[in-house]
PDB file of C-alpha atoms in Angstrom:
ATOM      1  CA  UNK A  39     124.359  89.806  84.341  1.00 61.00           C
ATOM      2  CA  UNK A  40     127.694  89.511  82.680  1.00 68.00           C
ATOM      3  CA  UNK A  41     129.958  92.523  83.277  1.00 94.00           C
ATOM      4  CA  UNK A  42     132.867  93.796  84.868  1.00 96.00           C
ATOM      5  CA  UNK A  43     133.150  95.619  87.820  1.00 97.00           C
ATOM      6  CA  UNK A  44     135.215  97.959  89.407  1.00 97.00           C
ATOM      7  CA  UNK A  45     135.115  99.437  92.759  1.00 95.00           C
ATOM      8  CA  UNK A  46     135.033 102.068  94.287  1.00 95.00           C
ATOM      9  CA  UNK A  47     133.489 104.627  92.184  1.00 95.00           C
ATOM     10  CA  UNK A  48     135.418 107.368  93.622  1.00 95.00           C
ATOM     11  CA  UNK A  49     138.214 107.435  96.220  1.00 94.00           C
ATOM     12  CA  UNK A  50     139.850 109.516  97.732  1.00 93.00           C
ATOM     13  CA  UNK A  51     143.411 109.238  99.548  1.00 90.00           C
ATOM     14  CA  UNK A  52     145.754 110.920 101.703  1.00 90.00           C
ATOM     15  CA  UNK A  53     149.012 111.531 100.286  1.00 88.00           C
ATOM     16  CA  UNK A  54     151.316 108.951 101.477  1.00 87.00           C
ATOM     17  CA  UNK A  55     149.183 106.330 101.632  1.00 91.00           C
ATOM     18  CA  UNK A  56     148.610 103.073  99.192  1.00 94.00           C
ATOM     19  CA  UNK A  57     145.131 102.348  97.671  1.00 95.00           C
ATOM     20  CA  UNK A  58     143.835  99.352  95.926  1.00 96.00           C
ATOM     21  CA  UNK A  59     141.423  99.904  93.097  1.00 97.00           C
ATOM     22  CA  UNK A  60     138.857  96.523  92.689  1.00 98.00           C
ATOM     23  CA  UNK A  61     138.382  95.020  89.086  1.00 98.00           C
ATOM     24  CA  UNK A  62     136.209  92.156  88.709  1.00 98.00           C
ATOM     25  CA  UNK A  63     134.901  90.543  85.745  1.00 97.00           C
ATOM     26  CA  UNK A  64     132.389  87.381  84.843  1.00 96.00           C
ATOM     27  CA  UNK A  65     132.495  87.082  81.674  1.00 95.00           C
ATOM     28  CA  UNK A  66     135.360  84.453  81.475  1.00 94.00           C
ATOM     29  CA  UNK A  67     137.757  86.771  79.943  1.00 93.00           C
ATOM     30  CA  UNK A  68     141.614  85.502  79.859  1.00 92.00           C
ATOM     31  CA  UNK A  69     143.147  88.690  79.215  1.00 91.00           C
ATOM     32  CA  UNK A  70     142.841  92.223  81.824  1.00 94.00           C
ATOM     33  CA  UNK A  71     144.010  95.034  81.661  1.00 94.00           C
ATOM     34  CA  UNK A  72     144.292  98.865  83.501  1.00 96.00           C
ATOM     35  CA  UNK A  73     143.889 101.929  82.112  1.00 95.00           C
ATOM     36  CA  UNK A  74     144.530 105.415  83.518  1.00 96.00           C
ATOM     37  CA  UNK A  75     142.877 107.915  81.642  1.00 95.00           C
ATOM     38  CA  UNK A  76     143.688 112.203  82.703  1.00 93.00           C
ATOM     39  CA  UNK A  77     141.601 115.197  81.314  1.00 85.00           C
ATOM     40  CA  UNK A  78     141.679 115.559  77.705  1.00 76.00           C
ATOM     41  CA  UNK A  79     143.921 112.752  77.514  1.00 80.00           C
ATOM     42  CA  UNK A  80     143.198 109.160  76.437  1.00 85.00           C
ATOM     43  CA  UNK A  81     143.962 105.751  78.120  1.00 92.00           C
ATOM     44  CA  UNK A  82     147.237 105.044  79.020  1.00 92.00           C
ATOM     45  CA  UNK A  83     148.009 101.284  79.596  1.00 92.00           C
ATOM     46  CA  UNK A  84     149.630 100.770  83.109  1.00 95.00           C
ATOM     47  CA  UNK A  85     149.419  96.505  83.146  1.00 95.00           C
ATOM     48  CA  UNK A  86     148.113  93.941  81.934  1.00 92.00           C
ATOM     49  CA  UNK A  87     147.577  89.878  81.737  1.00 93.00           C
ATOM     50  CA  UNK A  88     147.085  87.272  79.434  1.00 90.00           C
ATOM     51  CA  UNK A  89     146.746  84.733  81.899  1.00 91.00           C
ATOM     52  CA  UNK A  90     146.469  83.882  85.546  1.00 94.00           C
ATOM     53  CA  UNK A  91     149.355  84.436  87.767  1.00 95.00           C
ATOM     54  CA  UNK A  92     151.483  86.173  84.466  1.00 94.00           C
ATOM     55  CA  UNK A  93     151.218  89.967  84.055  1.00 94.00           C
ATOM     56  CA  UNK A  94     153.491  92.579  82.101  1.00 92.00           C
ATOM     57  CA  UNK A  95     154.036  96.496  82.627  1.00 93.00           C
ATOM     58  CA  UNK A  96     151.972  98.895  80.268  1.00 91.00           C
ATOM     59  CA  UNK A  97     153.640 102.163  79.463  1.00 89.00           C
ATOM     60  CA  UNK A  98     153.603 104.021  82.715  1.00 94.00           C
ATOM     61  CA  UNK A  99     154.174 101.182  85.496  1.00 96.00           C
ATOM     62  CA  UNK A 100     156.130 103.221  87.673  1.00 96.00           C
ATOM     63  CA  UNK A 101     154.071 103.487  91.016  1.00 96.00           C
ATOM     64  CA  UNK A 102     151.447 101.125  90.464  1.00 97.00           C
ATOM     65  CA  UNK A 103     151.096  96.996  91.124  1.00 97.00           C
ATOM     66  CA  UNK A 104     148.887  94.115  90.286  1.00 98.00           C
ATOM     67  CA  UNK A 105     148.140  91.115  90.816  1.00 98.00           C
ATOM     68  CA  UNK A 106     146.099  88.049  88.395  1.00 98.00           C
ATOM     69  CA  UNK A 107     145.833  85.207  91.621  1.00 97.00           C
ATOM     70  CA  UNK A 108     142.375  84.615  89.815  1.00 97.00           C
ATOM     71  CA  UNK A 109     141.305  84.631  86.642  1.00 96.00           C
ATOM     72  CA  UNK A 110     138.418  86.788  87.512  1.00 97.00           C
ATOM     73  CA  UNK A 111     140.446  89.216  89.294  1.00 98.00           C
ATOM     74  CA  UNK A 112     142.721  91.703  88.785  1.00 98.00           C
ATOM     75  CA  UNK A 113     143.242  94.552  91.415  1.00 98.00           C
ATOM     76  CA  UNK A 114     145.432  97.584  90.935  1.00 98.00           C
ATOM     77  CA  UNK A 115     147.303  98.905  93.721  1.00 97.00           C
ATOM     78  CA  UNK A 116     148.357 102.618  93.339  1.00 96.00           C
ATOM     79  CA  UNK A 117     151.419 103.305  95.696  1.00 94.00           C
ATOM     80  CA  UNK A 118     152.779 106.118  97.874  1.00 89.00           C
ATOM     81  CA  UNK A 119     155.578 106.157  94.517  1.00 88.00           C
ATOM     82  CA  UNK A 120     153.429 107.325  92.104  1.00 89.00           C
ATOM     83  CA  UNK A 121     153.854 111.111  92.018  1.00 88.00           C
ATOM     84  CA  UNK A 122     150.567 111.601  90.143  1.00 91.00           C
ATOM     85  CA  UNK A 123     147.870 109.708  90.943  1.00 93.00           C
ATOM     86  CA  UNK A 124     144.932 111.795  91.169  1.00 95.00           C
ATOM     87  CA  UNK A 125     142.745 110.413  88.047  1.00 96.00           C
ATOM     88  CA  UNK A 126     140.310 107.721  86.088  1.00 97.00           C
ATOM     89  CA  UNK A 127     141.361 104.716  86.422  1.00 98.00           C
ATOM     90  CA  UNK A 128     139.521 102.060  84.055  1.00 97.00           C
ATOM     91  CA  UNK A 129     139.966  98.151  83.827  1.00 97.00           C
ATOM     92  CA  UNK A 130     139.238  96.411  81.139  1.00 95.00           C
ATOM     93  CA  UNK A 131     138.843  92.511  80.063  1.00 94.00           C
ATOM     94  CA  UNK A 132     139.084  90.757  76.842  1.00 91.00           C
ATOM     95  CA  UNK A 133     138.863  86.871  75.239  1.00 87.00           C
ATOM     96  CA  UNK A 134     142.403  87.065  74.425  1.00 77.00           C
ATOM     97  CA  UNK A 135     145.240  88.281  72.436  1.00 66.00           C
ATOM     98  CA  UNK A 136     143.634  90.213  69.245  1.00 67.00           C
ATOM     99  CA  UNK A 137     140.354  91.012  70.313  1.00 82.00           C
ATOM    100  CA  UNK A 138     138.396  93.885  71.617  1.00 87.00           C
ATOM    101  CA  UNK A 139     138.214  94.636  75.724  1.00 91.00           C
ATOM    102  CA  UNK A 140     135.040  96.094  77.082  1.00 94.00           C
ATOM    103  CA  UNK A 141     135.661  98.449  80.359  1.00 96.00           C
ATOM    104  CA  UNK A 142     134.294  98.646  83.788  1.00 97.00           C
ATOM    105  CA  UNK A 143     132.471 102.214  84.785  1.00 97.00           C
ATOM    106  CA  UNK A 144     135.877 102.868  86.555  1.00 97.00           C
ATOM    107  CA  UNK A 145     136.951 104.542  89.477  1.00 97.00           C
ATOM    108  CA  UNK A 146     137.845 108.206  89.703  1.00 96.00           C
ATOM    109  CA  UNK A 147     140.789 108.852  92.301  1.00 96.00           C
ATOM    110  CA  UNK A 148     141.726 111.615  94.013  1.00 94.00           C
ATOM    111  CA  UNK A 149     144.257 112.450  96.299  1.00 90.00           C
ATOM    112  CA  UNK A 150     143.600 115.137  99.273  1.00 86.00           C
TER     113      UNK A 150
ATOM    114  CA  UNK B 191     155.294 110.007  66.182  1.00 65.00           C
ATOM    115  CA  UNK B 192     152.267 108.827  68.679  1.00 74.00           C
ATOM    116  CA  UNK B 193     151.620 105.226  68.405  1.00 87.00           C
ATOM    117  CA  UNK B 194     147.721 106.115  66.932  1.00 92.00           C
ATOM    118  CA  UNK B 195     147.126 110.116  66.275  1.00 93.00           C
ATOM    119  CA  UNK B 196     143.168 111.308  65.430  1.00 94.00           C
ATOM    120  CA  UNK B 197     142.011 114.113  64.605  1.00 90.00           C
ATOM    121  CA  UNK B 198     142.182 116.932  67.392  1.00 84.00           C
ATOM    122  CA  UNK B 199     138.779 118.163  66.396  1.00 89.00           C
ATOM    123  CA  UNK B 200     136.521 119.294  68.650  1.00 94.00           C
ATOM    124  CA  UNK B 201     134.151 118.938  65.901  1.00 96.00           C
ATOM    125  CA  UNK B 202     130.599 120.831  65.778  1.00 97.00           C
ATOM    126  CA  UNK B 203     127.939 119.460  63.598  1.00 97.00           C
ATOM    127  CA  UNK B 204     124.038 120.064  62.780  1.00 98.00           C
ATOM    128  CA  UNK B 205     121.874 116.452  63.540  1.00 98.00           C
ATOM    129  CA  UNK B 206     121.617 115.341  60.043  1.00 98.00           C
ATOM    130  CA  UNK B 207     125.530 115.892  58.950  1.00 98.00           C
ATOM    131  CA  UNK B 208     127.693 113.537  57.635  1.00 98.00           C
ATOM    132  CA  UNK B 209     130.941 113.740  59.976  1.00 97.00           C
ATOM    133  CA  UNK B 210     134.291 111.702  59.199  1.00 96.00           C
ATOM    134  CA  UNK B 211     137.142 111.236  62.006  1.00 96.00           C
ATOM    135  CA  UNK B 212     140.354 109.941  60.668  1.00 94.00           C
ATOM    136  CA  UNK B 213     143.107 107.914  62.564  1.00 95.00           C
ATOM    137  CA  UNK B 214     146.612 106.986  61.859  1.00 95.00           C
ATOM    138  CA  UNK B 215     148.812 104.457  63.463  1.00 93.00           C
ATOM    139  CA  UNK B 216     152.441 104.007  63.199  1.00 91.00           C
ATOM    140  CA  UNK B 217     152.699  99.908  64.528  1.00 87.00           C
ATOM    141  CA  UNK B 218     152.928  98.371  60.917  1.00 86.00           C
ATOM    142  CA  UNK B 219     152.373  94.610  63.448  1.00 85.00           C
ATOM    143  CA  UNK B 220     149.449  96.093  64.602  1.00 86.00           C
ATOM    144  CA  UNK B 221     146.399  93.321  63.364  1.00 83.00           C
ATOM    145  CA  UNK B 222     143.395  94.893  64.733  1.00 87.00           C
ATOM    146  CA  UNK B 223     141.399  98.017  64.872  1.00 92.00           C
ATOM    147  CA  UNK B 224     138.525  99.107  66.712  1.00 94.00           C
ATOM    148  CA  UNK B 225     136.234 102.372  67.075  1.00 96.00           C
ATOM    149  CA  UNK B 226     135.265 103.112  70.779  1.00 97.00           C
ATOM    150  CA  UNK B 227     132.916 105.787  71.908  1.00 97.00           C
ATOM    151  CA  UNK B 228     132.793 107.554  75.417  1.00 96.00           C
ATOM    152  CA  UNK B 229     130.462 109.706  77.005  1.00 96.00           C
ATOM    153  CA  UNK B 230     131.447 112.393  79.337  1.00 92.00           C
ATOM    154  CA  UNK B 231     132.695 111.220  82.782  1.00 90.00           C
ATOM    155  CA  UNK B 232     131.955 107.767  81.727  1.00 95.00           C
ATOM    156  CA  UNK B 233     133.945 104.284  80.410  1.00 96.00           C
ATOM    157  CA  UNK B 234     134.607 103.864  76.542  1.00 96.00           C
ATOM    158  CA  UNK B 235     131.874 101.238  75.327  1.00 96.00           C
ATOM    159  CA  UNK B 236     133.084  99.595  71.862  1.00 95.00           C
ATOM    160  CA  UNK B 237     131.166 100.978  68.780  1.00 96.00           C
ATOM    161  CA  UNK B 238     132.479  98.969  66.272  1.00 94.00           C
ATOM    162  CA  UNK B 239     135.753  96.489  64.940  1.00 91.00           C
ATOM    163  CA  UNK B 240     137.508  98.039  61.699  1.00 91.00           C
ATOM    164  CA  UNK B 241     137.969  94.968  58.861  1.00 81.00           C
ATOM    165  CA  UNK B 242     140.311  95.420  56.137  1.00 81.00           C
ATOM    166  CA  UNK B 243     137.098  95.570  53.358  1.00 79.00           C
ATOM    167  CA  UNK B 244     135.436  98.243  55.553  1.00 84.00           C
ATOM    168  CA  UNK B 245     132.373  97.603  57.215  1.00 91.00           C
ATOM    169  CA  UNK B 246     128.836  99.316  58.166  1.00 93.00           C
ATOM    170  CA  UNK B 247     126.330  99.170  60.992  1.00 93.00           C
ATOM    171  CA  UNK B 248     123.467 101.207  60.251  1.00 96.00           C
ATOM    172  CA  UNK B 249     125.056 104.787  59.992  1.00 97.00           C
ATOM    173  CA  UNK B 250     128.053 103.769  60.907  1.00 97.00           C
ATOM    174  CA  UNK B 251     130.984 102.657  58.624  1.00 96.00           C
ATOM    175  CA  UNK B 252     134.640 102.157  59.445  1.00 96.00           C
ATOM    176  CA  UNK B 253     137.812 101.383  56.690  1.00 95.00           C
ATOM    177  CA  UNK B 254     141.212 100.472  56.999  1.00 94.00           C
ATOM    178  CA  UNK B 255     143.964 101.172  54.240  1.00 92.00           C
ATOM    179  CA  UNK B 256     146.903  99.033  55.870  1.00 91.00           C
ATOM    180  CA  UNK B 257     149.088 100.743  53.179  1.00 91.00           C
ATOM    181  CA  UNK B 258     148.689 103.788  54.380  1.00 92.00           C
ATOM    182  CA  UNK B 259     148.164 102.642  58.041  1.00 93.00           C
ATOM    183  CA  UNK B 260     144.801 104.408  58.211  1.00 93.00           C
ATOM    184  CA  UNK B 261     141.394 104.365  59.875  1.00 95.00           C
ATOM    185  CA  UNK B 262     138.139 106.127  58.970  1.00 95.00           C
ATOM    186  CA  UNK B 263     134.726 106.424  60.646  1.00 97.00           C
ATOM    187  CA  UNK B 264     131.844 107.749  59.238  1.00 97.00           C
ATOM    188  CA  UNK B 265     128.381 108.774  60.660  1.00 98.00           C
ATOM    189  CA  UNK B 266     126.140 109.683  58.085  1.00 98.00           C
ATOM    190  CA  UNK B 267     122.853 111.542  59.293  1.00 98.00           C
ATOM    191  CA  UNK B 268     124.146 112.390  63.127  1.00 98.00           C
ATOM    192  CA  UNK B 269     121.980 112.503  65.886  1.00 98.00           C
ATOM    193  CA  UNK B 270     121.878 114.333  68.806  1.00 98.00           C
ATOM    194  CA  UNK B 271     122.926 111.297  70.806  1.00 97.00           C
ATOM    195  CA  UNK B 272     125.954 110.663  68.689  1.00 98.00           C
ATOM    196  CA  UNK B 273     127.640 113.563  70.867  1.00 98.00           C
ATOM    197  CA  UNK B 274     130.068 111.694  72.559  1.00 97.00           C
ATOM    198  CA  UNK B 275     134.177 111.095  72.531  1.00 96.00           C
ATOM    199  CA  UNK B 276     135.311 108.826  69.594  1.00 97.00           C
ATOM    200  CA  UNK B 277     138.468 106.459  70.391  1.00 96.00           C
ATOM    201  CA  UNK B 278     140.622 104.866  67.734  1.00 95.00           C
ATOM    202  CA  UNK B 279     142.470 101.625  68.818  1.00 94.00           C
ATOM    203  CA  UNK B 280     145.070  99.597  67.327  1.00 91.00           C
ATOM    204  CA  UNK B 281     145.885  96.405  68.335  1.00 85.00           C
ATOM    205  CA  UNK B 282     148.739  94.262  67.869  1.00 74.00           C
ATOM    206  CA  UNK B 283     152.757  94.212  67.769  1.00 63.00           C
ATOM    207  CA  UNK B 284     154.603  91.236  69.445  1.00 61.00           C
ATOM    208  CA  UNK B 285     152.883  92.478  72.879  1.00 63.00           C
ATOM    209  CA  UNK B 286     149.211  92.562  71.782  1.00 66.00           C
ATOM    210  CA  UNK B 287     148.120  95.244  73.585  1.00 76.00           C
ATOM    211  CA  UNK B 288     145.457  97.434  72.156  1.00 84.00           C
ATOM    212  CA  UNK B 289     146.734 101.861  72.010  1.00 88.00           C
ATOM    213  CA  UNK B 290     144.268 104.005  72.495  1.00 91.00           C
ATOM    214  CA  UNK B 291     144.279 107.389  70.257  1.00 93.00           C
ATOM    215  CA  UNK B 292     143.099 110.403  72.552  1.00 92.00           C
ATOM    216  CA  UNK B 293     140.266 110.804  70.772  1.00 94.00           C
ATOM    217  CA  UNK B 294     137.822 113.620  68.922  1.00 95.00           C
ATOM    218  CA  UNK B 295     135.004 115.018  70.716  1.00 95.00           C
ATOM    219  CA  UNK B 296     131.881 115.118  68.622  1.00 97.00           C
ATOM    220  CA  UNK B 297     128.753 117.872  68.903  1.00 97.00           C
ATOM    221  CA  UNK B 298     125.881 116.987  67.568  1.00 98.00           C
ATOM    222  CA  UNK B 299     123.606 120.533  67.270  1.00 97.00           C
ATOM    223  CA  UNK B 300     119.846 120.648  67.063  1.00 96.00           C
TER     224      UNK B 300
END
């Protein structure tokens, strides 16, 4: 089946300590992206790509990295920077440019 | 002024109502709209695209008045499964990248 797929479904982390959040996606999607997404909030784009080894910084950046090595692949690393990371953290993948993404189930983080 | 602004709601309906959830965005660039829903604890799943003649799917039906940089969804005769989160999106602006509203929590009632 045609999806994409994030991993873990929950997490947990000490504080401190970096994490790296799995996205995965088949459906031969240029563009991916990472959402984080707090109670009563909506998404709030942290990166994204257009294309393979080329990413930019969403709005809140600060603490978190990527990488696009593959076009099917796009993990997000949370670091020991980001002040705030307990939360849902949802990829998402698209054609391209102008058209609508479709999300993974996500992965709920929490730090202990 | 947020990038895309909804309603607040929560809003509370009888199955059966017609309910309407409004959006504004403030990117004049942006080129594309969608509707998203979400489900508690879940990921948003894409309910429909907005076009700028306004378009239906079943009891669904979304406009777009780029004058006034506005959105509408309607669901006409709600269901109890309708009860979900409902996320406006714009799309567009020299970096593409879609902004998410923060969405209006429906409730449908039996």
């Amino acid at each position: 089946d045609g999806g994409i797929t994030q991993s873990p479904k929950y997490l947990f982390r000490k504080e401190g300590q970096n994490v790296t959040l799995s996205c995965e996606q088949n459906l031969n999607h240029d563009a991916m992206y990472w959402y984080r997404q707090d109670p009563g909030q909506g998404l709030r784009l942290i990166y994204y790509s257009q294309i393979v080894n080329d990413f930019q910084k969403g709005d809140i950046a600060e603490g978190y990295s990527v990488s696009r090595e593959k076009k099917e692949s796009f993990p997000l690393t949370v670091t020991s920077a980001q002040k705030n990371p307990t939360a849902f953290y949802l990829c998402a993948s698209s054609w391209g440019i102008a058209t609508e993404a479709f999300f993974g189930q996500g992965t709920r983080l929490t730090v202990v | 002024r947020k990038e895309v602004e909804q309603d607040p709601g929560p809003f509370n309906v009888p199955e059966g109502a017609t309910v309407a959830f409004n959006c504004t965005y403030s990117n004049s660039a942006s080129q594309s709209f969608f509707w998203y829903r979400q489900d508690c604890r879940k990921e948003p799943k894409l309910l429909m695209s907005v076009y700028s003649s306004g378009n239906e799917d079943g009891r669904f039906t979304a406009q777009l008045n780029r004058a006034s940089q506005y959105i509408s969804l309607l669901i006409r005769d709600s269901k109890l499964s309708d009860s979900a989160t409902y996320l406006c999106v714009a799309l567009g602006g020299s970096n593409y990248k879609l902004t998410f509203g923060k969405g209006t929590l429906l409730t449908v009632n039996p």
